[in-house]
C-alpha positions in Angstrom: 1.3 47.5 24.4 3.4 44.5 25.0 2.0 41.1 24.1 3.7 37.8 25.2 3.2 35.0 22.8 3.4 31.9 25.0 4.7 29.1 22.8 4.7 26.4 25.5 5.6 22.8 24.8 2.5 21.0 26.0 1.6 17.3 26.0 -1.6 16.0 24.6 -1.7 12.9 26.8 -4.6 11.0 28.0 -8.0 12.6 28.2 -8.2 14.4 31.5 -11.2 15.6 33.6 -11.5 19.3 34.5 -12.9 18.7 38.0 -9.7 18.6 39.9 -8.4 21.8 38.4 -4.8 20.7 37.7 -2.8 19.3 34.8 0.9 19.5 33.9 0.0 21.7 31.0 -2.0 24.0 33.3 1.0 24.3 35.7 3.2 25.3 32.9 0.7 27.9 31.6 0.5 29.5 35.1 4.3 29.8 35.1 4.2 31.5 31.7 1.5 34.0 32.9 3.7 34.9 35.9 6.7 35.3 33.7 4.7 37.6 31.3 3.9 39.8 34.3 7.5 40.0 35.4 8.6 40.8 31.8 6.2 43.7 31.5 3.6 42.2 29.2 0.1 43.6 29.2 -1.3 40.5 27.5 -0.2 36.9 27.3 -1.6 34.7 24.5 -1.7 30.9 24.4 -2.2 28.6 21.5 -5.0 26.2 20.7 -5.4 23.3 23.0 -2.6 24.6 25.3 -4.3 22.7 28.2 -3.9 19.4 26.3 -6.5 16.7 26.1 -8.9 18.1 28.7 -12.5 16.8 28.3 -15.2 19.4 27.4 -15.5 21.7 30.5 -17.8 24.4 31.7 -16.2 27.9 31.5 -15.6 28.9 34.3 -14.5 25.9 36.2 -11.6 24.9 38.6 -9.1 25.0 35.7 -10.1 28.5 34.6 -10.1 29.6 38.2 -6.3 28.8 38.4 -5.7 30.8 35.3 -7.7 33.7 36.7 -5.7 33.6 39.9 -2.5 33.8 37.9 -3.8 36.7 35.8 -4.6 38.6 39.0 -1.2 38.0 40.5 0.6 39.0 37.3 -1.8 41.8 36.5 -2.1 40.8 32.9 -4.8 39.9 30.4 -4.7 36.3 29.3 -6.0 35.1 25.9 -6.7 31.4 26.5 -6.4 29.4 23.3 -9.1 27.1 22.0 -10.6 24.9 24.6 -13.6 22.5 24.5 -16.5 24.2 26.3 -19.3 22.1 27.8 -22.6 23.9 27.4 -25.6 23.4 29.7 -28.7 21.7 28.4 -31.4 24.3 27.7 -34.5 24.1 29.8 -37.0 21.8 28.1 -34.4 20.4 25.6 -34.3 16.6 25.1 -30.6 16.4 24.8 -27.6 18.8 25.6 -26.1 20.8 22.8 -22.8 19.8 21.2 -19.7 21.4 22.9 -18.1 24.4 21.3 -14.5 25.2 20.8 -13.9 28.4 22.8 -11.1 30.9 23.3 -11.7 33.1 26.2 -10.1 36.2 27.7 -9.4 36.8 31.4 -8.8 40.3 32.6 -6.3 41.3 35.3 -9.1 41.3 37.9 -9.5 37.6 37.2 -12.9 37.9 35.4 -13.6 36.2 32.1 -14.5 39.2 29.9 -15.2 37.5 26.6 -15.6 34.2 24.8 -14.7 33.6 21.1 -16.1 30.5 19.3 -14.5 28.7 16.4 -16.4 28.8 13.1 -14.0 26.9 10.8 -13.1 23.4 11.9 -10.4 20.9 11.3 -11.6 17.7 9.5 -11.5 15.7 12.8 -13.5 18.4 14.6 -16.3 18.6 12.2 -19.6 17.1 13.4 -18.4 17.1 17.0 -18.7 20.8 17.8 -21.1 23.6 17.0 -19.9 27.0 15.7 -20.6 30.1 17.7 -20.3 33.9 17.7 -16.9 35.7 17.6 -16.5 39.4 18.1 -13.5 41.5 19.1 -12.8 42.1 22.7 -11.4 45.3 24.2 -8.0 45.2 26.0 -6.7 48.5 27.4 -8.9 50.5 25.0 -7.8 48.5 21.9 -10.2 46.2 20.1 -8.5 42.8 19.6 -9.8 40.1 17.2 -9.1 36.4 18.1 -9.1 33.5 15.6 -7.6 30.1 15.4 -6.5 27.2 13.2 -7.9 27.1 9.7 -9.7 30.4 10.3 -6.4 32.1 9.4 -6.7 30.7 5.9 -10.3 31.9 5.4 -10.0 35.7 4.8 -13.7 36.3 5.5 -13.3 35.4 9.1 -10.6 38.0 9.7 -12.6 40.5 7.6 -15.6 40.1 9.8 -13.5 40.9 12.9 -12.1 43.9 11.2 -15.5 45.1 10.1 -16.6 44.7 13.8 -13.9 47.1 14.8 -10.8 44.9 15.5 -7.5 46.9 15.4 -5.1 44.0 16.2 -5.5 40.3 15.4 -4.2 37.5 17.6 -4.1 34.2 15.8 -3.7 30.7 17.3 -1.6 29.2 14.5 -1.2 25.5 13.8 1.1 23.4 11.7 2.0 19.8 12.2 5.2 17.9 11.4 3.4 15.5 9.0 2.2 18.4 6.8 5.5 19.7 5.3 4.0 22.8 3.6 1.6 24.0 6.3 4.0 26.1 8.6 5.2 28.2 5.7 1.6 28.5 4.4 0.3 29.6 7.8 3.1 32.2 8.3 2.5 33.5 4.8 -1.2 33.9 5.6 -0.3 35.9 8.7 1.6 38.3 6.4 -1.3 38.4 3.9 -3.9 39.2 6.6 -1.6 42.0 7.8 -1.7 43.8 4.4 -5.3 43.0 3.6 -6.6 44.5 6.8 -3.8 47.0 7.4 -3.4 45.9 11.0 -0.9 44.1 13.2 -1.3 40.3 13.2 0.3 38.3 16.0 0.3 34.5 15.7 1.1 32.2 18.6 2.1 28.7 17.4 0.8 25.4 18.8 3.9 23.5 19.9 4.3 20.0 21.3 3.0 16.5 21.1 -0.5 16.4 19.7 -3.0 13.5 19.2 -1.3 10.3 17.9 2.2 11.5 18.6 2.1 14.2 15.9 4.4 17.1 16.7 3.1 20.7 16.3 5.8 23.0 15.0 5.3 26.3 16.8 6.6 29.0 14.5 5.1 32.0 16.4 5.3 35.1 14.2 4.2 38.8 14.1 3.9 41.3 11.3 2.8 45.0 11.2 1.8 46.9 8.1 4.0 49.7 6.7 3.3 52.6 4.4 5.6 54.7 2.2 5.2 57.6 -0.2 4.7 56.7 -3.8 4.6 59.7 -6.1 3.8 61.9 -3.2 0.9 59.8 -1.8 0.7 57.2 1.0 0.8 53.7 -0.4 1.4 50.2 1.1 5.1 49.4 1.6 4.4 45.8 2.7 4.2 43.8 5.9 7.2 44.2 8.2 8.3 41.1 10.2 8.5 42.1 13.8 9.7 38.8 15.3 9.4 35.0 14.9 10.2 31.8 16.6 11.2 28.3 15.5 10.5 24.9 17.2 11.3 25.7 20.8 9.5 26.8 23.9 9.6 30.4 24.9 7.6 33.6 25.7 8.0 35.8 22.7 7.6 39.6 23.5 5.9 41.7 20.8 5.5 45.4 21.3 2.7 47.0 19.4 1.9 50.7 19.2 -1.9 50.9 18.7 -1.8 54.6 17.8 0.7 53.8 15.0 -1.5 51.1 13.7 -4.5 53.4 13.7 -2.5 56.0 11.8 -1.8 53.5 9.0 -5.5 53.0 8.4 -6.2 56.8 8.5 -3.6 57.5 5.9 -4.5 54.7 3.5 -7.5 52.5 2.6 -7.9 50.0 -0.2 -11.2 51.5 -1.2 
């Protein structure tokens, strides 16, 4: 199965409304979806806030409709990175609920097939958003877990997804230019989760100008677990680097063989 990690250079910009269904970042995302289809990807994954500074929006809405149209035309699944979701006020409630930070998956038929809510927040997100449920989604018969940001650094989040059946993890990774150790730490965490869970972990890096002019560093990366024979028995041989990117815009292809990943977990378990 080919994944396309869409490390697009987006602009945070001024806060935009979702009603008109268009932003410069959205136009670029649509082009990357089309490119993923041309290059044989089954899945294209975007980073957190790839749409930029769009106000909390209902999902679906005109913006997601454009992404859905692109998914249909390209015949690909689209993993849409963290976006602020505006939730309706429950009947009888005095005030609307807080927004949630939502990643969502669009199928090749243009339907939104799953939503995945952030549970671990950045300091500037805390108090503004509510956490929500997050379970694996099924893509071409493979269960894929989705997590973002600091969730990569909290092993329990990935472990919950694995316990719920995830076979591959797709991470929306974040590291900013004013945090000099974060990119290396995040990439090391991708490697650690690969070995802890014995499954492929693919991380698409957030890249471009963020709030306040801070630059997000990209650094998309993918690892798969490897086994070897130790004294005649299967044992972990480490996490193998499949591919990585630096600070530039590109669609990074990652080919994963789900049956090989399953075989690793059949041959070896930590317990």
